[in-house]
CSV table of C-alpha atoms in Angstrom, one decimal:
chain,number,residue,atom,x,y,z
A,1,MET,CA,60.3,-33.3,3.9
A,2,THR,CA,58.1,-30.7,6.0
A,3,TYR,CA,55.5,-31.4,8.7
A,4,ARG,CA,53.8,-29.3,9.9
A,5,ASN,CA,50.7,-27.9,11.2
A,6,VAL,CA,47.5,-29.1,8.5
A,7,ALA,CA,44.5,-27.8,10.4
A,8,SER,CA,46.5,-24.6,9.1
A,9,ASP,CA,47.2,-25.1,6.2
A,10,ARG,CA,44.9,-23.1,3.9
A,11,LEU,CA,43.7,-23.4,0.2
A,12,ALA,CA,43.8,-21.5,-2.8
A,13,TRP,CA,40.6,-19.9,-4.1
A,14,GLN,CA,42.0,-21.1,-7.6
A,15,GLU,CA,41.7,-24.5,-6.1
A,16,LYS,CA,38.7,-24.9,-4.8
A,17,MET,CA,36.8,-23.0,-7.8
A,18,ALA,CA,38.2,-25.8,-10.1
A,19,TYR,CA,37.4,-29.0,-7.3
A,20,GLY,CA,33.8,-26.7,-8.0
A,21,VAL,CA,34.2,-27.5,-12.0
A,22,GLY,CA,34.5,-31.0,-11.4
A,23,ASP,CA,31.0,-30.8,-10.2
A,24,LEU,CA,29.9,-28.7,-12.5
A,25,GLY,CA,30.9,-31.4,-14.6
A,26,TYR,CA,29.3,-34.7,-13.4
A,27,ASN,CA,25.9,-32.7,-13.0
A,28,PHE,CA,26.3,-31.7,-16.7
A,29,LEU,CA,25.9,-35.8,-17.1
A,30,LEU,CA,23.8,-36.5,-14.4
A,31,ASN,CA,21.3,-34.3,-14.9
A,32,CYS,CA,20.4,-35.1,-18.1
A,33,THR,CA,19.6,-38.5,-16.8
A,34,THR,CA,17.5,-37.1,-14.0
A,35,LEU,CA,15.6,-34.2,-15.5
A,36,TYR,CA,14.9,-35.7,-18.5
A,37,LEU,CA,15.7,-39.8,-18.8
A,38,LEU,CA,12.2,-40.6,-17.4
A,39,ILE,CA,10.3,-38.4,-20.2
A,40,PHE,CA,11.9,-40.1,-22.7
A,41,LEU,CA,11.2,-42.9,-22.1
A,42,THR,CA,7.2,-43.0,-21.7
A,43,ASP,CA,7.0,-40.1,-24.1
A,44,VAL,CA,9.6,-40.5,-27.6
A,45,ALA,CA,11.0,-44.2,-26.2
A,46,ALA,CA,6.6,-45.3,-25.7
A,47,ILE,CA,7.9,-47.4,-22.6
A,48,PRO,CA,4.9,-47.5,-20.0
A,49,ALA,CA,5.3,-45.6,-16.5
A,50,ALA,CA,5.5,-48.3,-14.8
A,51,TRP,CA,8.1,-50.0,-16.5
A,52,ALA,CA,10.2,-46.4,-17.0
A,53,GLY,CA,10.3,-46.3,-13.5
A,54,ALA,CA,11.4,-50.2,-12.7
A,55,ILE,CA,14.5,-49.5,-15.4
A,56,PHE,CA,15.5,-46.6,-12.8
A,57,LEU,CA,14.6,-49.1,-9.2
A,58,VAL,CA,16.8,-51.3,-10.9
A,59,SER,CA,19.7,-49.3,-12.4
A,60,LYS,CA,20.1,-47.2,-9.2
A,61,PHE,CA,20.2,-50.1,-6.7
A,62,PHE,CA,22.7,-51.7,-8.8
A,63,THR,CA,24.6,-48.0,-8.9
A,64,ALA,CA,24.4,-48.0,-5.0
A,65,CYS,CA,25.9,-50.9,-4.4
A,66,THR,CA,28.2,-49.9,-7.0
A,67,ASP,CA,29.2,-47.7,-4.7
A,68,LEU,CA,30.4,-50.0,-2.4
A,69,VAL,CA,33.0,-51.7,-4.3
A,70,THR,CA,34.0,-48.6,-5.1
A,71,GLY,CA,34.3,-47.1,-1.9
A,72,SER,CA,36.5,-50.6,-1.4
A,73,VAL,CA,38.8,-50.1,-3.4
A,74,LEU,CA,39.5,-46.7,-2.9
A,75,ASP,CA,40.4,-48.1,1.1
A,76,ASN,CA,42.1,-50.4,-0.6
A,77,ARG,CA,44.9,-49.0,-3.1
A,78,SER,CA,48.2,-48.6,-1.3
A,79,GLU,CA,50.3,-48.5,-4.3
A,80,LEU,CA,49.8,-45.5,-5.1
A,81,GLY,CA,51.6,-43.1,-8.5
A,82,PRO,CA,52.8,-39.3,-8.5
A,83,ARG,CA,48.8,-38.4,-9.3
A,84,GLY,CA,47.3,-39.2,-5.7
A,85,LYS,CA,45.0,-42.0,-4.6
A,86,PHE,CA,41.7,-40.5,-5.9
A,87,ARG,CA,42.3,-38.3,-8.5
A,88,PRO,CA,42.9,-41.1,-11.4
A,89,PHE,CA,39.7,-42.4,-11.4
A,90,LEU,CA,38.3,-39.1,-12.3
A,91,LEU,CA,40.3,-39.1,-15.7
A,92,TRP,CA,39.8,-43.3,-16.1
A,93,THR,CA,35.9,-43.0,-16.6
A,94,ILE,CA,34.4,-39.4,-17.7
A,95,VAL,CA,34.9,-40.4,-21.5
A,96,PRO,CA,33.5,-44.0,-20.9
A,97,LEU,CA,30.9,-42.2,-18.5
A,98,ALA,CA,30.0,-39.7,-21.3
A,99,LEU,CA,29.4,-41.5,-24.3
A,100,ILE,CA,27.7,-43.8,-22.5
A,101,ASN,CA,25.1,-41.0,-21.6
A,102,THR,CA,24.8,-39.9,-24.8
A,103,ALA,CA,23.5,-43.8,-25.8
A,104,LEU,CA,20.5,-43.2,-23.3
A,105,PHE,CA,18.8,-41.2,-25.0
A,106,THR,CA,18.8,-43.4,-28.3
A,107,SER,CA,15.8,-44.8,-29.1
A,108,LEU,CA,15.6,-47.5,-31.6
A,109,GLU,CA,12.5,-49.8,-32.8
A,110,LEU,CA,12.7,-53.1,-30.5
A,111,PRO,CA,10.3,-55.0,-29.2
A,112,LEU,CA,9.2,-53.6,-25.5
A,113,ILE,CA,10.8,-56.4,-23.3
A,114,THR,CA,14.3,-56.3,-25.7
A,115,LYS,CA,14.1,-52.2,-25.5
A,116,THR,CA,13.5,-52.2,-21.0
A,117,ALA,CA,16.5,-54.2,-21.4
A,118,LEU,CA,18.8,-52.9,-22.8
A,119,PHE,CA,17.9,-49.4,-21.3
A,120,THR,CA,18.5,-51.1,-17.7
A,121,LEU,CA,22.0,-52.1,-18.9
A,122,LEU,CA,23.0,-48.8,-20.9
A,123,PHE,CA,22.0,-47.6,-17.7
A,124,MET,CA,23.2,-49.9,-15.2
A,125,MET,CA,26.2,-49.2,-16.9
A,126,PHE,CA,26.5,-45.1,-16.5
A,127,GLY,CA,25.3,-46.0,-12.9
A,128,ALA,CA,29.0,-47.8,-12.0
A,129,PHE,CA,31.3,-45.1,-14.1
A,130,TYR,CA,29.2,-42.3,-12.8
A,131,SER,CA,30.1,-44.2,-9.2
A,132,PHE,CA,33.6,-45.2,-9.3
A,133,GLY,CA,34.3,-41.0,-10.9
A,134,ASN,CA,32.0,-39.2,-8.9
A,135,ALA,CA,32.6,-40.7,-5.4
A,136,SER,CA,36.4,-40.7,-6.0
A,137,TYR,CA,36.0,-36.9,-6.2
A,138,GLY,CA,33.7,-36.9,-3.2
A,139,ALA,CA,35.9,-38.8,-1.4
A,140,MET,CA,39.4,-37.2,-2.4
A,141,VAL,CA,37.7,-33.4,0.2
A,142,PRO,CA,40.0,-35.1,3.5
A,143,ALA,CA,43.4,-36.0,1.4
A,144,LEU,CA,42.4,-32.0,0.0
A,145,THR,CA,42.8,-29.9,3.4
A,146,LYS,CA,42.2,-30.5,7.0
A,147,ARG,CA,40.5,-27.1,7.9
A,148,LEU,CA,37.3,-27.4,8.7
A,149,GLN,CA,36.5,-24.1,6.8
A,150,ASP,CA,38.1,-24.8,3.6
A,151,ARG,CA,36.1,-28.3,4.2
A,152,ALA,CA,33.2,-25.4,4.1
A,153,GLU,CA,33.9,-23.6,1.3
A,154,LEU,CA,34.9,-26.8,-1.2
A,155,ALA,CA,31.3,-28.0,0.5
A,156,ALA,CA,30.1,-24.3,-1.3
A,157,TRP,CA,31.8,-24.3,-4.8
A,158,ARG,CA,31.1,-28.0,-4.7
A,159,GLN,CA,27.8,-27.2,-4.2
A,160,GLY,CA,27.9,-24.2,-6.4
A,161,GLY,CA,29.3,-26.3,-9.5
A,162,ALA,CA,26.3,-28.2,-8.9
A,163,ASN,CA,23.3,-26.4,-9.1
A,164,THR,CA,25.4,-23.7,-11.8
A,165,GLY,CA,25.4,-27.5,-14.2
A,166,LEU,CA,21.7,-27.9,-12.5
A,167,LEU,CA,20.9,-24.3,-14.2
A,168,LEU,CA,22.3,-25.0,-17.4
A,169,CYS,CA,20.0,-28.3,-17.9
A,170,SER,CA,17.1,-27.0,-16.8
A,171,VAL,CA,17.2,-24.0,-18.8
A,172,GLY,CA,19.7,-25.0,-21.7
A,173,PHE,CA,17.9,-28.4,-22.3
A,174,MET,CA,14.8,-28.2,-23.3
A,175,PRO,CA,15.0,-25.7,-25.4
A,176,LEU,CA,18.0,-27.4,-27.7
A,177,VAL,CA,15.3,-30.4,-27.9
A,178,LEU,CA,12.4,-27.8,-29.3
A,179,LEU,CA,15.1,-27.2,-32.3
A,180,PHE,CA,14.3,-30.0,-33.8
A,181,ASP,CA,11.1,-31.3,-35.7
A,182,LYS,CA,12.0,-35.0,-33.9
A,183,PRO,CA,12.4,-35.0,-30.4
A,184,GLN,CA,14.3,-38.4,-30.8
A,185,VAL,CA,17.2,-36.0,-33.0
A,186,GLY,CA,16.3,-32.7,-30.5
A,187,TYR,CA,16.8,-35.5,-27.4
A,188,SER,CA,20.4,-36.9,-29.2
A,189,VAL,CA,21.9,-32.7,-30.0
A,190,ALA,CA,21.4,-31.6,-26.8
A,191,VAL,CA,22.5,-34.8,-24.3
A,192,LEU,CA,25.8,-35.3,-26.5
A,193,ILE,CA,26.9,-31.2,-26.2
A,194,TYR,CA,26.1,-31.3,-22.9
A,195,SER,CA,27.6,-34.3,-22.5
A,196,VAL,CA,31.5,-32.5,-23.8
A,197,MET,CA,30.6,-29.8,-21.5
A,198,GLY,CA,31.0,-32.6,-18.6
A,199,ALA,CA,33.8,-34.2,-19.6
A,200,ALA,CA,35.9,-31.1,-20.6
A,201,ALA,CA,34.9,-29.7,-17.0
A,202,VAL,CA,35.7,-32.6,-14.9
A,203,LEU,CA,39.3,-33.1,-16.8
A,204,PHE,CA,39.7,-29.2,-15.5
A,205,CYS,CA,38.8,-30.0,-12.3
A,206,TYR,CA,41.2,-33.4,-12.6
A,207,SER,CA,44.3,-31.0,-13.8
A,208,ARG,CA,44.2,-28.8,-10.7
A,209,VAL,CA,43.7,-30.3,-7.6
A,210,ARG,CA,46.2,-31.9,-6.0
A,211,GLU,CA,45.6,-34.1,-2.5
A,212,ARG,CA,48.1,-33.5,0.3
A,213,HIS,CA,47.0,-35.6,2.7
A,214,VAL,CA,47.5,-39.1,1.5
A,215,LEU,CA,47.0,-42.2,3.8
A,216,PRO,CA,47.8,-45.5,1.7
A,217,SER,CA,46.2,-48.8,3.2
A,218,VAL,CA,47.4,-50.0,6.2
A,219,GLY,CA,47.9,-53.2,7.9
A,220,ASN,CA,49.3,-57.0,6.5
A,221,GLU,CA,45.1,-57.6,5.7
A,222,SER,CA,44.4,-57.9,2.1
A,223,GLY,CA,41.6,-58.4,0.2
A,224,PHE,CA,38.5,-60.0,1.9
A,225,SER,CA,39.6,-59.4,5.2
A,226,ALA,CA,40.5,-56.1,4.6
A,227,VAL,CA,37.1,-55.3,3.5
A,228,GLN,CA,35.9,-56.6,6.0
A,229,THR,CA,37.6,-54.7,9.1
A,230,ASN,CA,36.7,-51.6,6.0
A,231,ALA,CA,33.7,-52.3,6.3
A,232,ARG,CA,33.3,-53.2,10.7
A,233,ALA,CA,34.6,-49.8,11.0
A,234,VAL,CA,32.4,-48.0,9.0
A,235,LEU,CA,28.9,-49.5,10.2
A,236,ALA,CA,31.2,-48.3,14.1
A,237,ASN,CA,30.6,-44.7,12.5
A,238,ARG,CA,26.8,-43.6,14.4
A,239,PRO,CA,27.7,-40.2,12.5
A,240,LEU,CA,27.9,-41.6,9.1
A,241,GLY,CA,24.7,-44.0,9.5
A,242,ILE,CA,22.2,-41.3,10.9
A,243,LEU,CA,23.7,-38.9,7.9
A,244,ALA,CA,22.7,-41.7,5.7
A,245,LEU,CA,19.8,-41.9,6.9
A,246,ALA,CA,19.2,-38.0,6.6
A,247,ASN,CA,20.3,-37.7,3.4
A,248,LEU,CA,18.3,-40.5,1.8
A,249,LEU,CA,15.4,-38.6,2.2
A,250,THR,CA,17.0,-34.9,1.8
A,251,LEU,CA,17.5,-36.5,-1.5
A,252,ALA,CA,14.2,-38.1,-1.9
A,253,ALA,CA,12.7,-35.1,-2.1
A,254,PHE,CA,14.9,-33.0,-4.4
A,255,ASN,CA,15.4,-35.7,-7.5
A,256,THR,CA,11.6,-36.3,-7.0
A,257,LYS,CA,11.3,-32.7,-7.5
A,258,LEU,CA,13.0,-32.1,-10.7
A,259,ILE,CA,11.7,-35.7,-11.5
A,260,VAL,CA,8.6,-34.7,-11.3
A,261,GLN,CA,8.8,-31.2,-12.7
A,262,VAL,CA,8.4,-31.2,-15.7
A,263,PHE,CA,5.7,-33.5,-15.9
A,264,TYR,CA,3.9,-30.7,-13.4
A,265,ALA,CA,4.6,-28.1,-15.7
A,266,GLN,CA,3.9,-29.1,-18.7
A,267,TYR,CA,0.3,-31.6,-17.5
A,268,VAL,CA,-0.3,-29.3,-14.7
A,269,ILE,CA,0.6,-25.9,-15.6
A,270,GLY,CA,0.2,-25.8,-19.2
A,271,ASP,CA,3.6,-24.8,-20.7
A,272,VAL,CA,6.6,-27.0,-20.2
A,273,SER,CA,9.0,-23.9,-21.6
A,274,MET,CA,8.5,-22.3,-18.6
A,275,ILE,CA,10.8,-25.0,-16.7
A,276,ALA,CA,13.7,-22.6,-18.4
A,277,TYR,CA,13.2,-19.6,-16.8
A,278,MET,CA,11.6,-20.9,-14.0
A,279,SER,CA,15.0,-23.0,-13.1
A,280,PHE,CA,16.6,-19.6,-14.0
A,281,ILE,CA,15.0,-17.9,-11.2
A,282,SER,CA,14.8,-20.8,-9.1
A,283,ILE,CA,18.5,-21.3,-9.0
A,284,GLY,CA,19.6,-17.9,-9.4
A,285,CYS,CA,18.6,-18.2,-5.6
A,286,ILE,CA,20.5,-21.6,-5.0
A,287,TYR,CA,23.3,-19.5,-5.6
A,288,LEU,CA,22.7,-17.1,-3.0
A,289,GLY,CA,22.6,-20.2,-0.5
A,290,VAL,CA,25.7,-21.6,-1.6
A,291,LEU,CA,27.2,-17.7,-1.2
A,292,LEU,CA,25.6,-17.7,2.4
A,293,VAL,CA,26.5,-20.8,3.3
A,294,PRO,CA,30.5,-20.1,4.1
A,295,PHE,CA,29.7,-17.2,6.6
A,296,ALA,CA,26.5,-18.8,8.2
A,297,VAL,CA,28.6,-22.2,9.3
A,298,HIS,CA,31.4,-19.6,10.8
A,299,ARG,CA,28.7,-17.6,12.2
A,300,PHE,CA,26.5,-20.5,14.1
A,301,GLY,CA,28.1,-23.5,13.1
A,302,LYS,CA,27.6,-26.5,10.2
A,303,LEU,CA,24.3,-28.1,12.0
A,304,PRO,CA,21.6,-24.9,12.9
A,305,VAL,CA,22.3,-23.9,9.9
A,306,TYR,CA,21.3,-27.1,8.0
A,307,LEU,CA,18.0,-27.5,9.8
A,308,ALA,CA,17.6,-24.2,8.8
A,309,GLY,CA,17.8,-24.8,5.8
A,310,ILE,CA,15.7,-27.7,6.4
A,311,GLY,CA,12.9,-25.2,7.6
A,312,VAL,CA,12.6,-22.6,5.0
A,313,TRP,CA,12.4,-25.7,2.3
A,314,ILE,CA,9.6,-26.9,4.0
A,315,CYS,CA,7.9,-23.5,4.3
A,316,GLY,CA,8.6,-23.2,0.4
A,317,ASP,CA,7.0,-26.6,-0.3
A,318,LEU,CA,4.1,-25.6,1.6
A,319,LEU,CA,3.8,-22.5,0.1
A,320,ASN,CA,3.1,-23.7,-2.8
A,321,TYR,CA,0.7,-26.5,-2.4
A,322,LEU,CA,-1.5,-24.7,-0.2
A,323,TYR,CA,-1.8,-21.1,-2.2
A,324,SER,CA,0.1,-21.1,-5.3
A,325,GLU,CA,-3.1,-20.2,-8.1
A,326,SER,CA,-0.6,-19.4,-11.2
A,327,ALA,CA,3.1,-20.1,-13.0
A,328,LEU,CA,4.3,-17.0,-10.9
A,329,ASP,CA,3.0,-18.2,-7.6
A,330,TYR,CA,4.8,-21.0,-8.6
A,331,ILE,CA,8.3,-19.7,-9.4
A,332,LEU,CA,8.3,-17.5,-5.4
A,333,PHE,CA,7.5,-20.1,-3.5
A,334,THR,CA,9.4,-22.1,-5.5
A,335,SER,CA,12.7,-20.0,-5.5
A,336,GLN,CA,12.3,-19.8,-1.8
A,337,ALA,CA,12.0,-24.0,-1.6
A,338,LEU,CA,15.5,-24.6,-3.7
A,339,TRP,CA,17.0,-21.3,-1.6
A,340,GLY,CA,16.8,-23.5,1.9
A,341,SER,CA,17.8,-26.9,-0.2
A,342,ALA,CA,20.6,-24.4,-1.2
A,343,PHE,CA,21.7,-24.5,2.9
A,344,VAL,CA,21.3,-28.3,3.2
A,345,ASN,CA,23.0,-29.8,0.0
A,346,SER,CA,26.0,-28.3,0.6
A,347,LEU,CA,26.6,-28.9,3.8
A,348,ASN,CA,25.8,-32.7,3.7
A,349,TRP,CA,29.2,-32.2,1.1
A,350,ALA,CA,31.3,-30.7,4.6
A,351,PHE,CA,29.5,-33.2,7.4
A,352,ILE,CA,30.6,-36.2,5.3
A,353,SER,CA,34.4,-35.3,5.1
A,354,ASP,CA,33.7,-35.2,9.4
A,355,THR,CA,32.9,-38.5,9.3
A,356,VAL,CA,36.0,-39.5,7.6
A,357,GLU,CA,38.4,-38.1,11.0
A,358,TYR,CA,35.3,-39.9,13.3
A,359,GLY,CA,35.1,-43.3,12.0
A,360,GLU,CA,39.7,-43.0,12.3
A,361,TRP,CA,39.2,-41.9,15.7
A,362,LYS,CA,36.6,-44.2,16.8
A,363,THR,CA,38.5,-47.0,14.7
A,364,GLY,CA,41.9,-46.5,14.1
A,365,ILE,CA,41.3,-47.1,10.7
A,366,ARG,CA,40.5,-44.8,8.1
A,367,THR,CA,38.6,-45.7,5.3
A,368,GLU,CA,37.5,-42.1,3.0
A,369,GLY,CA,36.7,-43.9,0.3
A,370,LEU,CA,33.9,-46.6,2.0
A,371,VAL,CA,32.8,-43.3,4.5
A,372,TYR,CA,32.0,-41.4,1.3
A,373,CYS,CA,30.8,-44.2,-1.2
A,374,SER,CA,28.9,-45.7,2.1
A,375,LEU,CA,27.2,-42.1,2.0
A,376,THR,CA,26.3,-42.2,-1.9
A,377,PHE,CA,24.7,-45.5,-0.9
A,378,CYS,CA,22.0,-44.3,0.4
A,379,ARG,CA,21.8,-41.1,-2.0
A,380,LYS,CA,21.7,-43.9,-5.0
A,381,CYS,CA,18.9,-45.7,-3.0
A,382,SER,CA,16.6,-42.3,-2.8
A,383,ALA,CA,17.7,-41.8,-6.6
A,384,ALA,CA,16.1,-44.8,-7.1
A,385,LEU,CA,12.9,-44.5,-5.2
A,386,ALA,CA,12.9,-40.9,-7.3
A,387,GLY,CA,12.6,-42.6,-10.2
A,388,LEU,CA,10.2,-45.5,-9.0
A,389,ILE,CA,7.7,-43.4,-6.9
A,390,PRO,CA,6.7,-41.4,-9.2
A,391,GLY,CA,6.6,-43.9,-12.6
A,392,LEU,CA,4.3,-46.1,-10.0
A,393,VAL,CA,1.7,-42.6,-9.1
A,394,LEU,CA,1.6,-42.0,-12.5
A,395,ALA,CA,0.2,-45.6,-13.5
A,396,TRP,CA,-2.2,-45.4,-11.3
A,397,SER,CA,-3.6,-42.1,-11.1
A,398,GLY,CA,-3.6,-42.9,-15.3
A,399,TYR,CA,-1.5,-40.6,-16.9
A,400,VAL,CA,-1.0,-41.0,-20.7
A,401,PRO,CA,1.2,-39.4,-22.5
A,402,ASN,CA,1.2,-36.3,-24.6
A,403,ALA,CA,-2.4,-36.1,-23.3
A,404,THR,CA,-4.9,-33.9,-20.8
A,405,GLN,CA,-4.8,-35.2,-18.3
A,406,SER,CA,-7.4,-36.5,-15.7
A,407,THR,CA,-8.3,-33.8,-12.3
A,408,GLU,CA,-6.5,-36.8,-10.6
A,409,THR,CA,-3.7,-37.7,-12.5
A,410,GLN,CA,-3.0,-33.3,-12.4
A,411,SER,CA,-3.8,-33.9,-8.3
A,412,SER,CA,-1.7,-37.0,-7.8
A,413,ILE,CA,1.7,-34.9,-10.0
A,414,ALA,CA,1.3,-32.2,-7.3
A,415,ASN,CA,1.3,-34.1,-4.3
A,416,LEU,CA,4.9,-35.8,-5.7
A,417,MET,CA,6.0,-32.6,-6.4
A,418,PHE,CA,4.7,-30.3,-2.9
A,419,LEU,CA,4.0,-33.0,-0.6
A,420,TYR,CA,6.2,-36.5,-0.3
A,421,PRO,CA,9.3,-33.8,-0.2
A,422,ILE,CA,7.9,-32.6,3.1
A,423,CYS,CA,7.1,-35.7,4.5
A,424,ALA,CA,10.8,-36.7,3.8
A,425,LEU,CA,12.1,-33.9,4.9
A,426,ILE,CA,10.5,-33.5,8.1
A,427,CYS,CA,11.3,-37.4,9.0
A,428,ALA,CA,15.2,-36.2,7.8
A,429,THR,CA,15.4,-33.1,10.9
A,430,ALA,CA,13.7,-35.3,13.4
A,431,LEU,CA,17.0,-37.3,12.3
A,432,MET,CA,19.7,-34.5,12.4
A,433,LEU,CA,18.3,-32.9,15.4
A,434,LEU,CA,17.6,-35.5,18.1
A,435,PHE,CA,20.4,-38.3,17.2
A,436,TYR,CA,23.7,-36.2,14.9
A,437,PRO,CA,26.3,-36.1,17.8
A,438,LEU,CA,29.0,-34.6,16.2
A,439,THR,CA,29.0,-31.3,16.5
A,440,ASP,CA,32.2,-28.7,15.0
A,441,THR,CA,33.8,-28.4,18.7
A,442,ARG,CA,33.4,-32.2,19.3
A,443,TYR,CA,35.6,-32.6,15.3
A,444,GLN,CA,38.0,-30.2,16.4
A,445,GLN,CA,39.3,-32.3,19.2
A,446,ILE,CA,39.1,-35.1,17.3
A,447,VAL,CA,41.4,-33.1,14.8
A,448,ARG,CA,43.5,-32.4,17.4
A,449,GLU,CA,43.6,-35.9,19.4
A,450,LEU,CA,44.4,-37.7,15.4
A,451,ALA,CA,47.5,-35.2,14.9
A,452,GLN,CA,48.7,-36.1,18.5
A,453,ARG,CA,48.6,-39.6,17.7
A,454,HIS,CA,49.7,-40.0,14.2
A,455,ALA,CA,53.1,-37.9,16.2
A,456,LEU,CA,53.2,-40.7,18.7
A,457,ALA,CA,53.4,-43.1,15.8
A,458,SER,CA,55.2,-41.8,13.2
A,459,PRO,CA,59.1,-43.6,14.3
A,460,ARG,CA,56.8,-47.1,13.6
A,461,ARG,CA,54.6,-46.8,11.7
A,462,PRO,CA,55.9,-44.1,9.1
A,463,HIS,CA,53.2,-43.9,6.7
A,464,HIS,CA,50.7,-42.4,8.9
A,465,ARG,CA,53.2,-39.3,8.9
A,466,ILE,CA,50.7,-36.1,6.8
A,467,HIS,CA,53.0,-35.4,3.9
A,468,GLU,CA,53.0,-31.9,2.5
A,469,GLN,CA,54.1,-31.9,-0.9
A,470,SER,CA,56.8,-28.8,-1.6
A,471,THR,CA,55.7,-28.5,-5.2
A,472,PRO,CA,52.5,-26.8,-6.5
A,473,SER,CA,52.4,-29.1,-8.9
A,474,PRO,CA,50.0,-32.3,-9.0
A,475,ASP,CA,52.0,-34.5,-10.8
A,476,SER,CA,55.7,-33.7,-10.1
A,477,HIS,CA,56.8,-36.1,-8.6
A,478,PRO,CA,55.6,-39.8,-6.5
A,479,LEU,CA,53.4,-38.9,-3.3
A,480,ARG,CA,55.9,-40.0,-0.5
A,481,ALA,CA,53.3,-41.0,2.5
A,482,GLY,CA,54.7,-44.0,3.9
A,483,GLN,CA,58.6,-43.1,3.4
A,484,ASN,CA,60.6,-41.9,6.2
A,485,GLY,CA,61.3,-38.1,6.7
């Protein structure tokens, strides 16, 4: 058994690519609901806009709470098999997730209250399975590598996969729907295709990545006592708290734009088909941003690049609000905004991996699952707001499905697209600039101190040793974290 300097181990690009394919799959599934469920509920299922917003609020808040349960389950796993600590959840959850995603776009002739309750229940189930699968996927990064640059590159690959999922869902979903005379049939066929592709991508990721640095739960505590201890450790993690609030704001801005863009294209610009080619161009700019992330981080550091991305994003939205007069203007300014968002959304995942080590250094307790799920709790809360706020604003402004909208309604849609994200991004900038304490230099120091602690503790606490498996196969033999060398 070999132990070596884990900070120097490099991941192969093939494994990083496979990890990115995982978020491609999850975004095929997630973006069906993020982009199209609200308009499906209002225009096909005939649910009032305010009620549809309430479905998002209740379901997303439930999912956010589920994330905290997921984190506790992951952190308290001690009997680890050959698949690792996190990877099994990808396998166990993806098929139910794909089936529920397909069911969400089926509208039955039922009373309004019954139909609303059914959609809420299905959306809650979708969120629960998505939480266990995607949270495990994200929390797995510290088990894959300790290298700062590898983590930045994994974050870039992940964001690249997410952007590809968003691109293909934006470009292909509505054209598939429009192939059919009945919208209900079109939505059902489109979501089935994307659900199958999403499941296949997640299974590919599961088969190709390998957990190397696995630390089972330690100590004599179990059950609720262990949950309390882990929760206190997470609450003491200041960088995590700041990052979680910043994520709530940036994701509220991003998700609101994704949800409202269909309404903006159809009822303000007057051409819903433009979503396809607009997405192709603007998300191409996101790819450019993602490709630049590792190089920019290496040159300037994570936080400066993150803040610069927010600045570019704000400028794009402001130009759109003040000067956009045509579809071409909208595409150009939106491309600028999304290019900036690529840096922000990519680096969120690199930041969260760093806070795992900070929390262990600060409290002596390692909580990958609960740290990651605390972040996703805030992200799901932002998704709840991104569904609720547009629904309420549309209802208050007099939105009428499948009809020409009033000037007031069109103005409200534009405000949701541009002014609301700008305000959220300004607040996120202030949080990260003034209060985030974990610089790259400080993180490297923390990693070195933790390595020293593990080395000193290993004779008495062998499960703290970080074990590097010598064989490349992910399932070739049991993980031996916890055994003597």
